[in-house]
Coordinates of C-alpha atoms in Angstrom, one line a residue:
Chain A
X26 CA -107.9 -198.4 -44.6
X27 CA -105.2 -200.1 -43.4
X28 CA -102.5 -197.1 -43.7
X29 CA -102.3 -193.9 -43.9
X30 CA -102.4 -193.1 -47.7
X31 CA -101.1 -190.1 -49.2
X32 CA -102.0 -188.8 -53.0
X33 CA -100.6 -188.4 -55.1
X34 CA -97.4 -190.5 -54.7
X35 CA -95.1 -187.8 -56.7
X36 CA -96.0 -184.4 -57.8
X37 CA -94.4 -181.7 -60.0
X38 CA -95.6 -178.3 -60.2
X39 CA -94.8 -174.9 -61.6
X40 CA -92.9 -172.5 -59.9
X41 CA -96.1 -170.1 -58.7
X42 CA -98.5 -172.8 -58.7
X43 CA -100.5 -174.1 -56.5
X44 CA -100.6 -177.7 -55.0
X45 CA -102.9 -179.6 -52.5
X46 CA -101.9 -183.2 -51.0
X47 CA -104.0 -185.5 -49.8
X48 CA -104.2 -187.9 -46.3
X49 CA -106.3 -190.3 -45.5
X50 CA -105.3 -191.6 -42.1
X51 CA -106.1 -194.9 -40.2
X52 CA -109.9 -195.3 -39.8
X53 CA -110.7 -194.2 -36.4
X54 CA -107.5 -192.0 -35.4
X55 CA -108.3 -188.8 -34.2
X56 CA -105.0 -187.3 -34.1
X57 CA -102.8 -186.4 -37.4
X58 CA -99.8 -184.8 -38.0
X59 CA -98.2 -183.5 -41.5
X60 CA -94.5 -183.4 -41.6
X61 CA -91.9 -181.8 -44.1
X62 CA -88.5 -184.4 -45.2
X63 CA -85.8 -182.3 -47.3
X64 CA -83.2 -184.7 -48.1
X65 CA -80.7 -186.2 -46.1
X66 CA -82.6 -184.5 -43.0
X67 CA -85.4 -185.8 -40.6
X68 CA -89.2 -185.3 -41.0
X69 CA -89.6 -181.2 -39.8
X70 CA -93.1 -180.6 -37.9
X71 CA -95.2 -179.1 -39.6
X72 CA -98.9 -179.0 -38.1
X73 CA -100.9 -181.4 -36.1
X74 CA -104.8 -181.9 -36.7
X75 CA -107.0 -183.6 -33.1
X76 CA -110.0 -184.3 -34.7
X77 CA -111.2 -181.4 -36.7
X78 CA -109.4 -178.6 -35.5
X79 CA -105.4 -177.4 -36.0
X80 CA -103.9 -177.7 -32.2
X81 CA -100.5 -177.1 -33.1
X82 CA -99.6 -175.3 -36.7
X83 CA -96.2 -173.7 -35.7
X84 CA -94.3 -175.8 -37.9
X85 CA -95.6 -174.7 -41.0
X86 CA -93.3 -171.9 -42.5
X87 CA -95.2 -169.5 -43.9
X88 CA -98.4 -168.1 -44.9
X89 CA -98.6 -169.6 -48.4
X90 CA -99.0 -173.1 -46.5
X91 CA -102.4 -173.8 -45.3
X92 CA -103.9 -177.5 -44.0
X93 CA -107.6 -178.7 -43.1
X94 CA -109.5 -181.6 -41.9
X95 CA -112.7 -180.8 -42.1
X96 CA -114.8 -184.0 -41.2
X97 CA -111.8 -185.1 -38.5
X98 CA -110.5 -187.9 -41.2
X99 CA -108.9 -187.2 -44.7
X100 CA -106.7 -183.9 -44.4
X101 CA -105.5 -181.3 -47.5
X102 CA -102.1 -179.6 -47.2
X103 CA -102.5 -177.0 -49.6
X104 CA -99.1 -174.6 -50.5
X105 CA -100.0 -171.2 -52.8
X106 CA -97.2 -169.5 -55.1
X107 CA -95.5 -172.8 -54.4
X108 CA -91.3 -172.3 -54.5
X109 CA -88.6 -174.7 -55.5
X110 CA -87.6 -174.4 -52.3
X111 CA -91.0 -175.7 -50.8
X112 CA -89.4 -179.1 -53.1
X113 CA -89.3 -182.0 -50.3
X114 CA -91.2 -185.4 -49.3
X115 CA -94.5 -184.2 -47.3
X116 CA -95.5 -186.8 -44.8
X117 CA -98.4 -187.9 -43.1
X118 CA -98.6 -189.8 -39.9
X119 CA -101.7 -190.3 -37.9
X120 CA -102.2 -191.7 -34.0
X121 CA -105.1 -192.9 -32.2
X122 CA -105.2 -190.1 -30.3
X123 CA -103.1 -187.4 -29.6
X124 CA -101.4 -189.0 -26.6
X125 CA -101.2 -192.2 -27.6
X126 CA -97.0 -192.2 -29.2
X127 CA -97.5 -194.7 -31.7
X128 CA -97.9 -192.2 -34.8
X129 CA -97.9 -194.5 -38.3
X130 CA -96.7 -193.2 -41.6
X131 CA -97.7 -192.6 -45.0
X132 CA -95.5 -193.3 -47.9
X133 CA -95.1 -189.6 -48.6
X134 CA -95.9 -187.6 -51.6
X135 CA -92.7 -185.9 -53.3
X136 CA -93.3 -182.4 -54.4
X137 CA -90.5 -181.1 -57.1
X138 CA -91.7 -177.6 -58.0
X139 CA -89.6 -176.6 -61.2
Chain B
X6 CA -87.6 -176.1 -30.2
X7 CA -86.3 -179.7 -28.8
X8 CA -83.6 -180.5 -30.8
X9 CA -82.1 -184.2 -31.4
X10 CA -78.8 -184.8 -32.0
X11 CA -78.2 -188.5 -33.5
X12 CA -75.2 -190.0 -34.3
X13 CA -73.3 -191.4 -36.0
X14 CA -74.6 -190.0 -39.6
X15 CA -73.9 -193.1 -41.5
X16 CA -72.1 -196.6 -40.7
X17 CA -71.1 -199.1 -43.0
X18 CA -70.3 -202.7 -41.9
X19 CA -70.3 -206.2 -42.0
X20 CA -73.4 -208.8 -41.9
X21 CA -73.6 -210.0 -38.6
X22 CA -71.9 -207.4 -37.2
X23 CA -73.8 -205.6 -34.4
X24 CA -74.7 -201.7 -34.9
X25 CA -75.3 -198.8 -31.9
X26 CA -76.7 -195.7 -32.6
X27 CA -77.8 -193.2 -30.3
X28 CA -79.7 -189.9 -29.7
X29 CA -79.0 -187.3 -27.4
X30 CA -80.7 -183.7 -26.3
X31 CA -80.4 -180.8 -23.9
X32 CA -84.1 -181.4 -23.2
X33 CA -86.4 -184.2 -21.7
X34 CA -88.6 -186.0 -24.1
X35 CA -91.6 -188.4 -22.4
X36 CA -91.4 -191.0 -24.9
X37 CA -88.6 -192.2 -27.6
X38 CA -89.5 -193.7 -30.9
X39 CA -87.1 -195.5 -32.7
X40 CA -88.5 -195.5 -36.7
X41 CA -86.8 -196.6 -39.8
X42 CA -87.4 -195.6 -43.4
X43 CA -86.3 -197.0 -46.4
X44 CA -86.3 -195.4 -50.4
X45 CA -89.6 -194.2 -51.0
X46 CA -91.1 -194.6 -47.7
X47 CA -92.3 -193.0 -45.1
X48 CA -90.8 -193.8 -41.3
X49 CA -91.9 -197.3 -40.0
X50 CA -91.8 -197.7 -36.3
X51 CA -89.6 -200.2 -34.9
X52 CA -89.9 -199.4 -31.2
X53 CA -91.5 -197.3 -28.4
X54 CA -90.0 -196.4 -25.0
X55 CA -92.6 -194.8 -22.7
X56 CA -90.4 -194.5 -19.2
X57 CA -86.7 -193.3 -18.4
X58 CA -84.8 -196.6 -18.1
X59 CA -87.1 -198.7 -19.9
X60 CA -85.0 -201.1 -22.2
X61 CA -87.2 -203.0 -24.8
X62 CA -86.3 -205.6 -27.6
X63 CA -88.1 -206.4 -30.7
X64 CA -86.4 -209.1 -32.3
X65 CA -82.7 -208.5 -33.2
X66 CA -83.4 -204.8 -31.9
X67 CA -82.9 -203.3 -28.6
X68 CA -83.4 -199.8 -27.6
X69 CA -83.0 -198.2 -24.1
X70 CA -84.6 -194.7 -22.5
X71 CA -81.9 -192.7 -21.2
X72 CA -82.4 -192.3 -17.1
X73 CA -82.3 -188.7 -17.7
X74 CA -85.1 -189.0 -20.4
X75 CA -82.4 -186.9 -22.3
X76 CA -81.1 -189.4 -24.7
X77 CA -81.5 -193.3 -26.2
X78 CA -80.0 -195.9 -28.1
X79 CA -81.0 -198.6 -30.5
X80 CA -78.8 -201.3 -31.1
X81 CA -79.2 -204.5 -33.7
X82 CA -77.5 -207.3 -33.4
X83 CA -76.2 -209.9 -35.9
X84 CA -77.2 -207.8 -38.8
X85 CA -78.6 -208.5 -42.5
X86 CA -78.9 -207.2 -46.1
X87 CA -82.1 -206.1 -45.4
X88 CA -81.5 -203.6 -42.1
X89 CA -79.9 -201.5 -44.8
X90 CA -81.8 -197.9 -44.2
X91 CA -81.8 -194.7 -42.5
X92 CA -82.7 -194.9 -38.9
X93 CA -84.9 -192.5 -37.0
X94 CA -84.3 -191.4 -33.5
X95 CA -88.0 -189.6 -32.4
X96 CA -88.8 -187.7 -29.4
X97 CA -92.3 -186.8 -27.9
X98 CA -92.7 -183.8 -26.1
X99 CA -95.6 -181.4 -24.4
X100 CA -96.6 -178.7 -27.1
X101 CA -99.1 -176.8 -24.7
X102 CA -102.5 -178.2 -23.0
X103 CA -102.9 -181.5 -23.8
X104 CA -101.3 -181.5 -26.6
X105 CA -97.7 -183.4 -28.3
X106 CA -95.0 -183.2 -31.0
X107 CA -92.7 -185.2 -31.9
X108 CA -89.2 -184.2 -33.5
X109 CA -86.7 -186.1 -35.3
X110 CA -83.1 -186.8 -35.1
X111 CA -81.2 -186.1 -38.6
X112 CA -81.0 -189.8 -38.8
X113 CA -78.2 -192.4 -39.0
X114 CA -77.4 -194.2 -42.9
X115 CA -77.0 -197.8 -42.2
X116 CA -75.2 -199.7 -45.1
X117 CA -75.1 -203.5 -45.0
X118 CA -72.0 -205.4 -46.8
X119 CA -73.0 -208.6 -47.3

């Protein structure tokens, strides 16, 4: 496509549930990163996918948070036993490669788990 | 980890005033993103400094890599309605082999009066 795309848009859950959110990056970019916005703060690493594999996933806080890629494009993050504290914008952004700086965003999906 | 301190928080002013915002860390970044996001958005990248000193424009917008490759600013000049946002400082670092993060500044609240 022509930008990342994130699904669903807004999402409201349960506490306990749980929740997957959906990437689809920029066709050909092998690099992508999930990020975490609380309000009134910056985007908070989370983990960052090169092709298939997780090469960095010390941003994500806690066990119950989980991501894959399996096929090196579209990426799940999945959060179990989800928290309303886990509440936030969850970001996608994906690069050409995993040097190249120019990392493009998705719109964001808002997770409000009441 | 790298931590971004970006100032001011917010700034209200005049159309067609100019506006200066800045970043600054304790550590060295290799590249500075400047990004800005508006209501129910993700971050949209207005400019990319690769090397310390590098000063690049993009229309009314001018942003600078610190000599140190410890800080940068953004400035925009003769501002409009529409640069109403929050503004992202970004900086890319070395994560481990060949792999980058980036990290965010908290982000500066730019208000517009027309």
């Amino acid at each position: 496509g022509a930008g990342v795309s994130q699904t669903p848009s807004n999402k409201v859950t349960e506490k306990g549930k749980y929740v997957e959110l959906r990437c689809d990056p920029i066709s050909g970019h092998t690099a992508l990163y999930w990020y975490r916005q609380s309000l009134g703060q910056g985007p908070e690493f989370l983990i960052y996918f090169q092709g298939t594999g997780a090469a960095d996933d010390s941003g994500l806080p806690n066990d119950r948070f989980f991501a894959v890629r399996p096929e090196g494009s579209v990426s799940t993050l999945k959060i179990q036993r989800t928290e309303r504290g886990d509440s936030a914008v969850y970001l996608c952004a994906s690069s050409l490669t995993g040097t190249n700086t120019e990392a493009f965003f998705g719109q964001g999906t808002r997770l409000t788990v009441v | 980890g790298q931590q971004l301190n970006q100032s001011p928080q917010s700034m209200f002013i005049q159309e067609g005033e100019d506006v200066s915002m800045n970043c600054t860390s304790s550590s060295i970044f290799n590249t500075w993103l400047w990004y800005k996001q508006d209501p129910g958005e993700g971050p949209v990248l207005l400019i990319a400094l690769y090397k310390a000193g590098e000063l690049t424009s993009n229309g009314r917008l001018t942003a600078q890599f610190g000599i140190t490759r410890k800080d940068s600013f953004l400035n925009i000049s003769a501002s409009i309605p529409s640069d109403v946002g929050i503004y992202f400082c970004a900086g890319l670092y070395p994560s481990g082999g060949s792999n980058y993060k980036l990290t965010f500044g908290k982000g500066t609240l730019l208000t517009v009066n027309p």
